Coordinates of C-alpha atoms and ligand atoms in Angstrom, one line a residue:
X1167 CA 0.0 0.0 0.0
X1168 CA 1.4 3.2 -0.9
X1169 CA 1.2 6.5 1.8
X1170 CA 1.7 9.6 -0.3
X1171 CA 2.0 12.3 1.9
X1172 CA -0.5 15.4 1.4
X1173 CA 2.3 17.7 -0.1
X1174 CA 0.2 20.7 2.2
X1175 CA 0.0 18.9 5.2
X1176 CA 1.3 20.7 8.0
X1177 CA 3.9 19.5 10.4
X1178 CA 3.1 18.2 14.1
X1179 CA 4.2 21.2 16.1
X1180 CA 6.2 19.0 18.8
X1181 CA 7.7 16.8 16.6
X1182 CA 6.5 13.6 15.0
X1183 CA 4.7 11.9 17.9
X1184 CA 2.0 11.3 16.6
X1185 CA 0.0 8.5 14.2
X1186 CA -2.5 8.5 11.9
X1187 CA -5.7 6.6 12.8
X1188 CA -6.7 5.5 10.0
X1189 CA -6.9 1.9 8.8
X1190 CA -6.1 1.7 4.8
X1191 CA -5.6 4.0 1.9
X1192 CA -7.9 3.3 -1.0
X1193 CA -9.1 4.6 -4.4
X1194 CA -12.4 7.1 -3.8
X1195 CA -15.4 4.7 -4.0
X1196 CA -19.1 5.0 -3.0
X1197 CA -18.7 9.2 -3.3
X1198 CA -21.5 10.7 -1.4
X1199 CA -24.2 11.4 -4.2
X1200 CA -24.3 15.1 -4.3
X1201 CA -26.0 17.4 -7.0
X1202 CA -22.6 19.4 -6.9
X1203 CA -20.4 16.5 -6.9
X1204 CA -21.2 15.2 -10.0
X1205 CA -21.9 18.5 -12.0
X1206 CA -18.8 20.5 -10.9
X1207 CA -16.3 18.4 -10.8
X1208 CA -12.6 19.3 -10.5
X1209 CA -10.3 17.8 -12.8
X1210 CA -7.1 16.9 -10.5
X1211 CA -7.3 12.9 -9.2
X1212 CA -8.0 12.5 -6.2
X1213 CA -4.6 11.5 -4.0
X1214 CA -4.5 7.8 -2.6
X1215 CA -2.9 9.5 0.8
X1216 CA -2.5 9.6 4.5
X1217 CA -1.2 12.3 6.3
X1218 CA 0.4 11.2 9.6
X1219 CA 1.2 14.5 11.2
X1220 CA -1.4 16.9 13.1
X1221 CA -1.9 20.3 11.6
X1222 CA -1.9 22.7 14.8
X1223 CA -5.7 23.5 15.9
X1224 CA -7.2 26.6 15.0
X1225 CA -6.9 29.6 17.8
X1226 CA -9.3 29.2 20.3
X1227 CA -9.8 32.3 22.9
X1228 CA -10.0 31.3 26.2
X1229 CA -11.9 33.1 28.9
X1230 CA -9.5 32.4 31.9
X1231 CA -9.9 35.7 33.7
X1232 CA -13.6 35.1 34.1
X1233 CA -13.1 31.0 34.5
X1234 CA -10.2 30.3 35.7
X1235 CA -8.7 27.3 33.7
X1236 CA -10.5 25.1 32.2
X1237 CA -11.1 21.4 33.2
X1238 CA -9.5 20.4 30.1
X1239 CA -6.2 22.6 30.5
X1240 CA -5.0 20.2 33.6
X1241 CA -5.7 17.1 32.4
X1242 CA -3.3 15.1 30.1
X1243 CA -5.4 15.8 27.4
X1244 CA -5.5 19.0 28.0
X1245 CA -5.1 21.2 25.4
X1246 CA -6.0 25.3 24.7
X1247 CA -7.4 24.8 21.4
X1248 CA -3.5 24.9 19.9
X1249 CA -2.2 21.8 19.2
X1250 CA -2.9 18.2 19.6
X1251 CA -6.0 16.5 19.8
X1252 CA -6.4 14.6 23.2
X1253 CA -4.9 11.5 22.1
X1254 CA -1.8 12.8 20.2
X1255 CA -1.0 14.8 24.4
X1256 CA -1.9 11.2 25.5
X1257 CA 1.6 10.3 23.7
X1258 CA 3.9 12.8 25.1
X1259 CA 2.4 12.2 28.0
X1260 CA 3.6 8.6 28.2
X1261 CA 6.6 9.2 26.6
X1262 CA 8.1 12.1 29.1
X1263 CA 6.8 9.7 31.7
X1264 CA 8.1 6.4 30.5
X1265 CA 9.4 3.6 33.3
X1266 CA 8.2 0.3 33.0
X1267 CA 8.5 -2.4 30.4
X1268 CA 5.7 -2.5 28.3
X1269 CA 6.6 -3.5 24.6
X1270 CA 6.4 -1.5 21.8
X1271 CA 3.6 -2.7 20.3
X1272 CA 1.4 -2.9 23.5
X1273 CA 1.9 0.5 23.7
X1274 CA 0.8 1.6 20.4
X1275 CA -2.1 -0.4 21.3
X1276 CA -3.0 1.3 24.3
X1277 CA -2.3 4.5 22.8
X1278 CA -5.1 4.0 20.2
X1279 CA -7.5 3.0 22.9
X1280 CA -7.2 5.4 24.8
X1281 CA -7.9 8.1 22.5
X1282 CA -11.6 7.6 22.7
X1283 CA -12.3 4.3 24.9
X1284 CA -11.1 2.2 28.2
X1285 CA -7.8 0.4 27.9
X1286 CA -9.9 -2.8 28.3
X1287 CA -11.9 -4.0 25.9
X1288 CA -10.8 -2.4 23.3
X1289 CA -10.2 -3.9 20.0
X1290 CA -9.1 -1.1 17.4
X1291 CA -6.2 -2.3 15.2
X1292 CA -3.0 -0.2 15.5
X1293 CA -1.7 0.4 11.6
X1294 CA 1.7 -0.6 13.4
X1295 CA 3.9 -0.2 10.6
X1296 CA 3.4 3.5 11.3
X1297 CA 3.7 3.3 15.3
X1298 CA 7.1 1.5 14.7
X1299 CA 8.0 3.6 12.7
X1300 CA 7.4 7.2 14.9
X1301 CA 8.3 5.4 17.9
X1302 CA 11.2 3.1 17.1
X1303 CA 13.4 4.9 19.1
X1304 CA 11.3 5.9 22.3
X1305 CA 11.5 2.1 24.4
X1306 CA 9.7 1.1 27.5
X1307 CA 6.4 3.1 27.7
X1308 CA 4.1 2.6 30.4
X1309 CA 0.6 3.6 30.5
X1310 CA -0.1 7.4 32.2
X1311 CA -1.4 7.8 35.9
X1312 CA -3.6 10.4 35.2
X1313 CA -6.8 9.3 34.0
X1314 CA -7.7 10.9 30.5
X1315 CA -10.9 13.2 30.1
X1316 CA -13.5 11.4 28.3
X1317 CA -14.6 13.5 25.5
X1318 CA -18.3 14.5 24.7
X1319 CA -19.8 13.0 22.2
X1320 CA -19.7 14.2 19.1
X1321 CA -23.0 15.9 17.6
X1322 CA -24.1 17.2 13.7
X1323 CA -26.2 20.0 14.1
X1324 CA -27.7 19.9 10.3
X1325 CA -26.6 18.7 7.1
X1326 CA -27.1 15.2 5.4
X1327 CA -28.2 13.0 7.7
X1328 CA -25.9 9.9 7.8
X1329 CA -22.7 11.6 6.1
X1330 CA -20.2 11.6 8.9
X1331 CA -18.4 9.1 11.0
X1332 CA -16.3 9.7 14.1
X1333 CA -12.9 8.9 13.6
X1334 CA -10.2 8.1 15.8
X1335 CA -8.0 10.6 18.2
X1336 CA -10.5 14.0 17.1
X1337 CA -10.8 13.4 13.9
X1338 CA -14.1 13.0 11.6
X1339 CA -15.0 11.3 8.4
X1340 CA -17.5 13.1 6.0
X1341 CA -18.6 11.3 3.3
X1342 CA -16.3 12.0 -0.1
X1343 CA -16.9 14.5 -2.5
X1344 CA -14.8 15.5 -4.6
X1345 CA -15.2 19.2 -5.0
X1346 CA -15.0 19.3 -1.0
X1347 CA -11.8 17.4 -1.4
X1348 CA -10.1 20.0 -3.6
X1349 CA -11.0 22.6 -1.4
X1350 CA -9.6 21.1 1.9
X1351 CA -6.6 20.1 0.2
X1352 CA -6.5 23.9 -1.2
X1353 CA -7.3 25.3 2.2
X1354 CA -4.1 23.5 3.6
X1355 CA -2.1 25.6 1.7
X1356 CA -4.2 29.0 2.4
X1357 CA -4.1 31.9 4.6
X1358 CA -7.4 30.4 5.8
X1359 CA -5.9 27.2 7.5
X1360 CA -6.5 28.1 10.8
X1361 CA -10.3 29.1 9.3
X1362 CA -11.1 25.4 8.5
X1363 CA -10.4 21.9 9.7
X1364 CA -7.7 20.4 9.9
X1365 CA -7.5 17.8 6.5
X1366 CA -5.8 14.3 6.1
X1367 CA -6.9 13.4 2.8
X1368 CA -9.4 10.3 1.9
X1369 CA -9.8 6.9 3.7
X1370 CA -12.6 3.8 2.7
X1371 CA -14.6 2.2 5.3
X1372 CA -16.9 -0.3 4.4
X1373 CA -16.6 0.2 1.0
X1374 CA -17.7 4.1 1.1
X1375 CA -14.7 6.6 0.8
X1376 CA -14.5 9.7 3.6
X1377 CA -12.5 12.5 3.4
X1378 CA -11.0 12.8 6.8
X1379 CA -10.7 16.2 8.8
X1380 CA -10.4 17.3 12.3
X1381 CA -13.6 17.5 14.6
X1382 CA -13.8 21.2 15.7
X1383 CA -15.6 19.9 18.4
X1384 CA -12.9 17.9 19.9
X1385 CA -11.6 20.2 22.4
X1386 CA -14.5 21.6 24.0
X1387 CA -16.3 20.4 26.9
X1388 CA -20.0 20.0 26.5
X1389 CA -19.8 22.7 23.4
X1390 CA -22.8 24.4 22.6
X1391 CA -22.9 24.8 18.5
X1392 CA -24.5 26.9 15.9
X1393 CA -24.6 26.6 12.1
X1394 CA -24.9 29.6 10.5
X1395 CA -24.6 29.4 6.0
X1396 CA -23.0 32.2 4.8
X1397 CA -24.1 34.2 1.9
X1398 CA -26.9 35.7 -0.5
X1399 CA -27.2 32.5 -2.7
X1400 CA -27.3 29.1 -1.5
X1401 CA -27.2 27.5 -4.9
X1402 CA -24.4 27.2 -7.9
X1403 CA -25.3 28.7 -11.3
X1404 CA -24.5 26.0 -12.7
X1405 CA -27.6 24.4 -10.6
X1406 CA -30.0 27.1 -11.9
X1407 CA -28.1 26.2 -15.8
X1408 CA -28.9 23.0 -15.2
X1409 CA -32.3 23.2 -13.7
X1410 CA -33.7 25.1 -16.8
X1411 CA -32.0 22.5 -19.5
X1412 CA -33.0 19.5 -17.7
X1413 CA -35.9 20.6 -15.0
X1414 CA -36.1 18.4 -12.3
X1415 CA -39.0 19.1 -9.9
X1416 CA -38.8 17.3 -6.7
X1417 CA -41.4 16.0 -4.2
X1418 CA -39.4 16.0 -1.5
X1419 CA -38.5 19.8 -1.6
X1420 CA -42.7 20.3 -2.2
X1421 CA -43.2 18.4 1.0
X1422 CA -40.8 20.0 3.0
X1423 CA -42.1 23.7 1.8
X1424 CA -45.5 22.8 2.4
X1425 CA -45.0 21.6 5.8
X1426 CA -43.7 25.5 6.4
X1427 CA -46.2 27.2 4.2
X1428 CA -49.4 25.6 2.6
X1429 CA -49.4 28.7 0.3
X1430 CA -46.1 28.8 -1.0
X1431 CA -46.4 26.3 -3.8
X1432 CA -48.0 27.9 -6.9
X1433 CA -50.7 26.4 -8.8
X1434 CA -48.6 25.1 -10.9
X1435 CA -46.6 23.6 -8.3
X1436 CA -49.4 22.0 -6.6
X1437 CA -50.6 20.3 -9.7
X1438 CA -47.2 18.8 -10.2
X1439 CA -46.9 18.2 -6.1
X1440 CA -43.2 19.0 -6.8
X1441 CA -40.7 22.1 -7.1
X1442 CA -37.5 22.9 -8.8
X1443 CA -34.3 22.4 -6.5
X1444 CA -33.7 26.3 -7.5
X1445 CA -36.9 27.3 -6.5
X1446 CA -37.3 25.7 -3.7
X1447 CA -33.9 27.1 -2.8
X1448 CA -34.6 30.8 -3.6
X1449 CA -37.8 30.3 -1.5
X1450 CA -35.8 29.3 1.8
X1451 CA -33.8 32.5 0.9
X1452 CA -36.4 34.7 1.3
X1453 CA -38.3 33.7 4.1
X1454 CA -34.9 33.3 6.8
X1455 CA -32.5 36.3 6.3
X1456 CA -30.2 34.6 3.4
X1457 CA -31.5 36.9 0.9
X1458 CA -31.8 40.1 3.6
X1459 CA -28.6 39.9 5.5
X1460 CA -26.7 38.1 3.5
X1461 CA -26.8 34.9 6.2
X1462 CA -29.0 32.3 8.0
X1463 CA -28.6 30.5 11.2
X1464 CA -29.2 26.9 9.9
X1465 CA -29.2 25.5 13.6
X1466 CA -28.1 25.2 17.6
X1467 CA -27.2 23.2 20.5
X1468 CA -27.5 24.3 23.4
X1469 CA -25.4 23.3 26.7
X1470 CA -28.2 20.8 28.0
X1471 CA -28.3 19.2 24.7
X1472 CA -31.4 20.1 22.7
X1473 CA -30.9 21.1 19.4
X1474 CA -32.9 23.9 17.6
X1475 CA -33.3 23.4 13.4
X1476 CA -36.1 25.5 13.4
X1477 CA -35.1 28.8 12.0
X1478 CA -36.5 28.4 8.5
X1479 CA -38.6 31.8 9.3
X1480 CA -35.9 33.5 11.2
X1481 CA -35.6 36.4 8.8
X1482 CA -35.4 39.8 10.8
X1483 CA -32.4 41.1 12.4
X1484 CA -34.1 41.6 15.5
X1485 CA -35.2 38.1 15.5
X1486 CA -31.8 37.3 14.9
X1487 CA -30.6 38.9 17.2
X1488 CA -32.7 37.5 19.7
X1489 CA -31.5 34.1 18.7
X1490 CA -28.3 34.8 19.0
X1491 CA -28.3 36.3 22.6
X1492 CA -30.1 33.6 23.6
X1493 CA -27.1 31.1 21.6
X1494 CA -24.2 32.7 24.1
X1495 CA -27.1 33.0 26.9
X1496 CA -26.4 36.4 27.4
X1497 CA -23.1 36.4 28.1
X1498 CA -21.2 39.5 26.7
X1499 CA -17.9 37.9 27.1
X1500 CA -18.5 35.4 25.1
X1501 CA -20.2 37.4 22.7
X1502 CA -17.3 39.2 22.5
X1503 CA -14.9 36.8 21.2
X1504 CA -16.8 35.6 18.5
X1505 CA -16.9 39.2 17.0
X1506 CA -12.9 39.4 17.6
X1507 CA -13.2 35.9 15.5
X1508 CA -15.4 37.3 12.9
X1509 CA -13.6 40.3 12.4
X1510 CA -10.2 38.2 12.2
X1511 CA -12.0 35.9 9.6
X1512 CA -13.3 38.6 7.9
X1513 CA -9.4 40.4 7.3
X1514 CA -8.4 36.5 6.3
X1515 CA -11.2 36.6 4.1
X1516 CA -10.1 39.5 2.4
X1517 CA -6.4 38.3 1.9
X1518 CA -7.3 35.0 0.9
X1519 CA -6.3 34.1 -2.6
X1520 CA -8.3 30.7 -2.4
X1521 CA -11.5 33.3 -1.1
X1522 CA -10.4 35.4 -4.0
X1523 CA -10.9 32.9 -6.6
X1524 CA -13.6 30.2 -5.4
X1525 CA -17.3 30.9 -5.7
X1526 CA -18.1 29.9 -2.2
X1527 CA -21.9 28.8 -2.0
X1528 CA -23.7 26.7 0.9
X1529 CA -20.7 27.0 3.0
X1530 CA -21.2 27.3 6.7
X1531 CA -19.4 29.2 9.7
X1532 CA -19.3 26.6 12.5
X1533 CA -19.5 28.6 15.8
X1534 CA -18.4 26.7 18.6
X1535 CA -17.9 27.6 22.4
X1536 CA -18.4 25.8 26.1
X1537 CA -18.7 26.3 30.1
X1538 CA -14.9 27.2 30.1
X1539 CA -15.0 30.4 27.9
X1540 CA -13.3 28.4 25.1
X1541 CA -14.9 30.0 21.4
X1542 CA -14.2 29.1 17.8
X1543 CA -15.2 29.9 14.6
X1544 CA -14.3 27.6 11.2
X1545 CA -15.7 27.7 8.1
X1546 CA -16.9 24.1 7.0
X1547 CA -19.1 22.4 4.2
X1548 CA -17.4 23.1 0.8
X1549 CA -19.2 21.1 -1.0
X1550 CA -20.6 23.7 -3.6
X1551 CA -17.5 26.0 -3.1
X1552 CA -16.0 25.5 -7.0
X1553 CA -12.8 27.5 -8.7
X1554 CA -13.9 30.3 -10.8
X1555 CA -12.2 30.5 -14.3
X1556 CA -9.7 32.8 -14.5
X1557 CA -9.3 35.3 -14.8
X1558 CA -12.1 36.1 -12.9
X1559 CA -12.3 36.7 -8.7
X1560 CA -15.0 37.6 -6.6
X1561 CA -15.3 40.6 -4.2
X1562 CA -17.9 38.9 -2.0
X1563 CA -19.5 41.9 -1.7
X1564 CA -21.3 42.8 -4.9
X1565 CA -25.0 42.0 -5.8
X1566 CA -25.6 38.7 -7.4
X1567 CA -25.9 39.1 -11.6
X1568 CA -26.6 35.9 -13.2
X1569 CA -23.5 35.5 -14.4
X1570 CA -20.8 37.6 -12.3
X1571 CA -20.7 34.1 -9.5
X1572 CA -20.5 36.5 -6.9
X1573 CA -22.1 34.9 -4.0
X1574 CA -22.7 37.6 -0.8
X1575 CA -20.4 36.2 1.5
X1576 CA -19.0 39.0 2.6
X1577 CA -21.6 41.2 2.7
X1578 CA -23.1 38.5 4.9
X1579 CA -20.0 38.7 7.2
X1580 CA -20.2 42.4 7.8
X1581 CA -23.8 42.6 8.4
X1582 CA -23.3 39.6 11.1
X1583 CA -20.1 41.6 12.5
X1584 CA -22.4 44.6 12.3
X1585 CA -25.3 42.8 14.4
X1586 CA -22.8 41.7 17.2
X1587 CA -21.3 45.2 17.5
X1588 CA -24.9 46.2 18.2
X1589 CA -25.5 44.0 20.3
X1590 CA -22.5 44.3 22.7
X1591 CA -23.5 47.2 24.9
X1592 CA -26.7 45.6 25.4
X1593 CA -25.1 42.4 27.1
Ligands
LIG1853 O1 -32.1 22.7 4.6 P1 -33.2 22.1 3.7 O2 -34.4 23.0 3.6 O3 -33.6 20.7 4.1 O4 -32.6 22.0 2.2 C1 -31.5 21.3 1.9 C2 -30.3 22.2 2.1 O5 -30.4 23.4 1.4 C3 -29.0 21.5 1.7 O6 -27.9 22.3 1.8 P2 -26.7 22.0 2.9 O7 -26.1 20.8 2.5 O8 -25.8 23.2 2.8 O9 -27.4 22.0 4.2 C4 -29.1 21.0 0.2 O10 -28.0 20.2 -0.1 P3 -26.9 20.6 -1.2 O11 -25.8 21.1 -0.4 O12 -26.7 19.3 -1.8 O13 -27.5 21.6 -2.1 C5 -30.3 20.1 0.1 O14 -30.4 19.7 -1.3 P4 -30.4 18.2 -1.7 O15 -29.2 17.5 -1.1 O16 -30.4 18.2 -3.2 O17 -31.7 17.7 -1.2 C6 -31.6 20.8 0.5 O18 -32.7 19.9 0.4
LIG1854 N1 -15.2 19.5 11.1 C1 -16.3 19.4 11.8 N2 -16.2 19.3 13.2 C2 -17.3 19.2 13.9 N3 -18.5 19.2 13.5 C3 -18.7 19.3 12.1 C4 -17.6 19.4 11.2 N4 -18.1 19.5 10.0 C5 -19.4 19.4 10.1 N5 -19.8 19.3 11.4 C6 -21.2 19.2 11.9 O1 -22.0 18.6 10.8 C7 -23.0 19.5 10.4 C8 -23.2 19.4 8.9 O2 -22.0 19.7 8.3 P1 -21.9 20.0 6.7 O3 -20.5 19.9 6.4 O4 -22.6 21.2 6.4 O5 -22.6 18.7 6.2 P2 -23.6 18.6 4.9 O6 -22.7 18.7 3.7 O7 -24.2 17.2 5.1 O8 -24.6 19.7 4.9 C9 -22.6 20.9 11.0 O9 -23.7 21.7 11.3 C10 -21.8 20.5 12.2 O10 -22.7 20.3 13.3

């Protein structure tokens, strides 16, 4: 089996400690079955590759005036949001600490187990070619004293249901597509890297390929989560091409636009029972504040767990504004980093040459933050992000003209940086 390295990826910051979880390198099969996949394909083959060094995490603020530390800053796991997932501290952990006898190879076996489960009973295979390998020189591990921090489980807050796996040692599996590959692998090479997650390229389990990144989530502690999908245009025009040559109308999309509004369909619509993708697309713009503000929170979870998707009417900035005070539950600190973040983003943004160049449509900003004062912001879901020919580039800002690609993403930005500077003298 051949390991091509990603020629992007990132170095470990502490060295080479570290190995990949995965289990086997294959060709791309069972792609997930996106519209965009198939229709906006990039050209470039898709690498047979593993990646078996950690890209550093993306900046995470930490409140540790208010606070104090965080659970997870004493643990062994502990990390501030820069640099290894749990499992990868778990290492230099037990290698700093090493005294007893264990072999080698036991120890790359506890190592993998105790990334995510007990010591006992676990019966993940170690690829052990690669442990030797990173490891051939460090002898005599024993396992750590301190317990390890069991992580919270990992939770989708929309999307596809049934596209993503949990991987091993924080990272997570998302069904392959091909256009979201190219982007990941471009974003590894981009001013936005510490925007996105973490990528390690594609890996097959049972028979369906994944493309493999890091789970922002894997830090926090009981995170609470909102998905918010950035800009004026939430479909390609090459959908809206390809909805007038070949038009599709879908029942499922009239169900689901029904079971908002009776009235929406038109007649025409209602005879058919079915809608156009694009239409039913341009609809959901206009009732939530997609086609106002240039943004639309898709959905939240909260601290005690319950999970909010219903924000297909939220269209108002007061309303928003509302939902989003009631998202950081009021607290003006927290608040406050994620408009640092967004403003950081938004100067990233602006620099970007991949930004510059890529029509960036459905992509979502992944807001993340927990009981510690920990927050984060990444952009995820490139799955109808697609190069522009050049040599044309996007300001992000402009009004959408069948035609000029431009997609509101920045004017979405500034109005949502704009709604958090109002609100934080009322917090
Ligand atoms: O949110 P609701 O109203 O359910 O509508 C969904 C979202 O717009 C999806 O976008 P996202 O993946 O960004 O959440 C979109 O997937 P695409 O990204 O494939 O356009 C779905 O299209 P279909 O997958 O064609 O059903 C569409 O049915
Ligand atoms: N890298 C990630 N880390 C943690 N959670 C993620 C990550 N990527 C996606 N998610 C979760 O999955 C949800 C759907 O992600 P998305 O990429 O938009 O999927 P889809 O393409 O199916 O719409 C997000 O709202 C978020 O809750």
């Amino acid at each position: 089996m051949t390991k091509t390295p990603l020629a992007a990826a990132p170095r470990a910051s502490m060295g080479d400690v570290y190995f990949t979880p995965l289990d086997k390198v294959v060709e791309p099969r069972n792609r997930v079955h996106h519209a965009q996949c198939s229709s906006f394909t990039c050209n470039a083959a898709v690498p047979q590759l593993l990646v078996t060094c950690e890209p550093s995490r993306s900046p995470i603020e930490t409140n540790a005036i208010r606070n104090g530390p965080s659970p997870d800053e004493d643990s062994v796991c502990s990390d501030s949001g820069i640099g290894f997932p749990p499992a990868s501290s778990l290492v230099l952990q037990k290698l700093s600490n090493s005294s007893s006898t264990s072999s080698l190879e036991e120890c790359a076996n506890d190592l993998i187990c105790w990334g995510e489960h007990s010591s006992t009973g676990c019966t993940d295979q170690v690829p052990k070619g690669c442990v030797w390998k990173k490891n051939r020189s460090m002898v005599n591990l024993s396992p750590p004293a301190v317990p390890v921090k069991k992580r919270s489980p990992w939770v989708q807050v929309v999307g596809h249901a049934g596209n993503f796996q949990t991987g091993r040692d924080g990272k997570l599996l998302k069904k392959y597509c091909e256009c979201e590959q190219q982007c990941l692998q471009k974003l590894m090479n981009d001013k936005l890297r510490p925007y996105v997650p973490g990528y390690y390229g594609v890996t097959q389990k049972d028979e369906q390929d994944y493309n493999v990144m890091d789970d922002l989530l894997a830090d926090f502690d009981s995170p609470c989560i909102m998905d918010c999908k950035m800009g004026s245009r939430t479909y390609l025009e090459e959908e809206l091409k390809k909805a007038r040559e070949h038009p599709q109308p879908r029942k499922d999309m009239y169900d689901k636009m029904v079971a908002v509004d009776p009235e929406a369909p038109t007649a025409e619509e209602q005879a058919q029972q079915a809608v156009l993708k694009t239409r039913y697309m341009q609809w959901r713009e206009t009732l939530s504040s997609t086609a106002t503000l240039g943004f639309r929170i898709e959905g939240i979870k909260k601290v005690d767990g319950s999970c909010n998707t219903n924000f297909k009417k939220t269209r108002g900035k007061d309303e928003v504004m509302r939902v989003l005070e009631d998202f950081v539950d009021s607290d003006a600190i927290i608040l406050r980093s994620y408009h640092q973040r967004l403003k950081e983003l938004r100067l990233v943004l602006e620099k970007s040459d991949f930004f510059k160049t890529h029509e960036v449509v459905g992509s979502s900003l992944l807001f993340v933050h927990d009981r510690s004062g920990k927050v984060g912001v990444w952009m995820i879901d490139f799955g109808k992000t697609v190069p522009l020919p050049s040599p044309l580039i996007l300001d992000h800002r402009s009004p959408w003209v069948e035609g000029n690609r431009e997609d509101g993403y920045l004017w979405g930005l500034d109005n949502f940086i704009d709604i958090l500077t109002s609100m934080l003298p009322m917090l």
